Coordinates of C-alpha atoms in Angstrom, one line a residue:
X1 CA 4.8 -10.9 33.6
X2 CA 7.7 -11.5 35.9
X3 CA 9.6 -10.6 32.8
X4 CA 8.1 -7.4 32.3
X5 CA 8.5 -6.2 35.7
X6 CA 12.1 -7.1 35.7
X7 CA 12.2 -5.1 32.3
X8 CA 10.5 -2.1 34.0
X9 CA 12.9 -2.1 37.1
X10 CA 16.0 -2.3 35.1
X11 CA 14.3 0.7 32.8
X12 CA 13.8 2.6 35.6
X13 CA 17.1 2.6 36.6
X14 CA 18.7 4.0 32.7
X15 CA 16.8 6.9 32.8
X16 CA 13.4 8.1 31.0
X17 CA 14.6 8.6 27.8
X18 CA 16.5 5.4 27.5
X19 CA 13.1 4.1 28.6
X20 CA 11.3 5.2 25.9
X21 CA 13.4 4.3 23.3
X22 CA 13.2 1.0 24.3
X23 CA 9.3 1.1 25.0
X24 CA 9.3 2.6 21.2
X25 CA 11.5 -0.3 20.0
X26 CA 9.7 -2.9 21.5
X27 CA 6.3 -1.5 20.7
X28 CA 7.6 -1.2 16.7
X29 CA 8.9 -5.0 17.0
X30 CA 5.5 -6.2 17.9
X31 CA 3.9 -4.2 15.2
X32 CA 5.9 -5.9 13.0
X33 CA 6.1 -9.3 14.4
X34 CA 1.9 -8.8 14.3
X35 CA 2.1 -7.7 10.6
X36 CA 4.4 -10.2 9.4
X37 CA 2.6 -13.2 11.5
X38 CA -1.0 -12.3 9.6
X39 CA -0.9 -15.1 7.0
X40 CA -5.0 -14.8 5.8
X41 CA -5.5 -11.2 5.1
X42 CA -3.6 -8.1 3.4
X43 CA -1.1 -10.3 1.3
X44 CA -1.3 -7.4 -1.2
X45 CA -0.9 -4.5 1.4
X46 CA 2.0 -6.5 3.1
X47 CA 3.6 -6.8 -0.1
X48 CA 3.2 -3.2 -0.6
X49 CA 4.3 -2.2 2.8
X50 CA 6.6 -5.0 4.1
X51 CA 7.9 -2.7 7.1
X52 CA 5.1 -1.0 9.0
X53 CA 7.8 1.5 10.6
X54 CA 8.8 3.1 7.7
X55 CA 5.1 3.7 6.6
X56 CA 3.6 4.5 10.1
X57 CA 6.8 6.8 10.6
X58 CA 6.6 8.9 7.2
X59 CA 6.8 12.5 7.4
X60 CA 4.4 13.9 4.4
X61 CA 1.4 12.0 2.8
X62 CA -2.2 11.5 3.4
X63 CA -4.1 8.3 1.9
X64 CA -6.9 9.2 -0.2
X65 CA -9.9 7.2 -0.9
X66 CA -7.9 5.7 -4.4
X67 CA -4.7 5.7 -2.7
X68 CA -6.6 3.2 -0.2
X69 CA -8.0 1.2 -2.5
X70 CA -4.5 0.7 -4.8
X71 CA -3.3 -0.1 -1.4
X72 CA -5.7 -2.6 -0.3
X73 CA -6.5 -4.0 -3.6
X74 CA -10.0 -3.0 -3.0
X75 CA -11.7 -0.9 -5.6
X76 CA -12.9 -0.8 -9.1
X77 CA -11.2 -3.6 -10.2
X78 CA -12.9 -6.3 -12.2
X79 CA -11.5 -9.4 -9.9
X80 CA -13.2 -7.6 -6.7
X81 CA -16.5 -6.7 -8.5
X82 CA -16.8 -10.0 -9.2
X83 CA -15.9 -11.9 -6.3
X84 CA -19.2 -9.5 -5.1
X85 CA -21.3 -10.6 -8.1
X86 CA -21.1 -6.8 -9.6
X87 CA -19.2 -7.8 -12.7
X88 CA -19.6 -10.9 -14.9
X89 CA -15.6 -11.9 -14.9
X90 CA -12.7 -11.3 -13.1
X91 CA -10.8 -10.5 -16.6
X92 CA -9.7 -7.0 -17.2
X93 CA -11.3 -5.0 -19.6
X94 CA -8.7 -3.5 -21.4
X95 CA -6.8 -6.7 -22.3
X96 CA -9.3 -9.6 -21.8
X97 CA -6.6 -12.0 -20.8
X98 CA -5.6 -11.2 -17.3
X99 CA -6.9 -11.0 -14.0
X100 CA -7.9 -7.2 -13.4
X101 CA -6.7 -6.6 -9.9
X102 CA -4.5 -3.9 -8.5
X103 CA -1.4 -5.2 -9.4
X104 CA -2.7 -5.5 -12.9
X105 CA -4.4 -2.5 -13.1
X106 CA -1.2 -0.3 -12.0
X107 CA 2.0 -2.3 -12.8
X108 CA 0.9 -4.6 -15.7
X109 CA -2.2 -3.5 -17.9
X110 CA -1.0 -2.2 -21.2
X111 CA -4.2 0.3 -21.4
X112 CA -1.9 2.3 -18.4
X113 CA 1.4 1.9 -20.1
X114 CA 1.9 4.8 -20.9
X115 CA 1.1 6.8 -17.7
X116 CA 3.1 4.6 -15.8
X117 CA 5.9 5.3 -18.2
X118 CA 5.4 9.0 -17.5
X119 CA 5.6 8.3 -13.7
X120 CA 8.1 6.4 -13.8
X121 CA 10.0 9.7 -15.9
X122 CA 8.9 11.8 -12.9
X123 CA 10.1 9.8 -10.0
X124 CA 13.4 8.8 -11.9
X125 CA 12.7 5.1 -11.2
X126 CA 11.1 1.8 -12.2
X127 CA 7.7 1.4 -10.4
X128 CA 6.6 -2.3 -9.0
X129 CA 4.5 -3.1 -6.2
X130 CA 8.1 -3.5 -4.4
X131 CA 9.3 0.1 -4.9
X132 CA 6.2 2.3 -4.9
X133 CA 5.7 2.5 -0.9
X134 CA 9.6 3.2 -1.2
X135 CA 9.3 5.9 -3.7
X136 CA 6.3 7.7 -2.5
X137 CA 7.8 7.9 1.2
X138 CA 11.2 9.2 -0.5
X139 CA 9.3 12.6 -1.1
X140 CA 6.5 14.7 -1.1
X141 CA 6.7 15.2 -5.0
X142 CA 7.0 11.6 -5.6
X143 CA 3.9 11.3 -3.3
X144 CA 1.7 13.6 -5.3
X145 CA 3.0 11.5 -8.3
X146 CA 2.1 8.5 -7.4
X147 CA -1.4 9.7 -5.8
X148 CA -1.6 11.8 -9.4
X149 CA -1.3 8.7 -10.9
X150 CA -3.5 6.1 -9.4
X151 CA -6.1 8.4 -9.2
X152 CA -6.7 9.4 -12.9
X153 CA -6.7 5.5 -13.0
X154 CA -9.4 4.6 -10.7
X155 CA -11.4 7.7 -11.3
X156 CA -11.2 6.6 -15.3
X157 CA -12.3 2.6 -14.6
X158 CA -15.4 4.2 -12.0
X159 CA -16.7 6.5 -14.9
X160 CA -16.4 3.7 -17.4
X161 CA -17.9 1.0 -14.9
X162 CA -20.9 3.8 -14.2
X163 CA -21.6 3.8 -17.7
X164 CA -21.5 0.2 -18.2
X165 CA -24.5 0.0 -15.6

């Protein structure tokens, strides 16, 4: 508490713009630390978005229903459905021998390899869990290309899941 008051007095002497900058930096640092310290939840999302500031201060892009599923891993993935007893197995229905989660679906499954290659050609970069967010943040065009890719795959999987039921 005393440290906070002395910091406030110091900031008041430096001017309002400097004070705002320092406060902003402190907030971003605090938020990043909270993000980094969370060990029990959101491992997939944190892998995709390691730097909170880059994501939160982006200049374009709105997260859609399907993008949110890709970012969280909560969607029409057999592993997720299996965890809720909504599927008989966590394995991919397309290739059978892998756990069907967001990483498998968007980055590894042979069924979607051609679509992934098309996306990589569009964004002119290899798309991996580590590169997908920087690719999306690079431009509105890239964001839209990734969103089309994700939406196409998840709509297809959702329709197939409806037909199975």
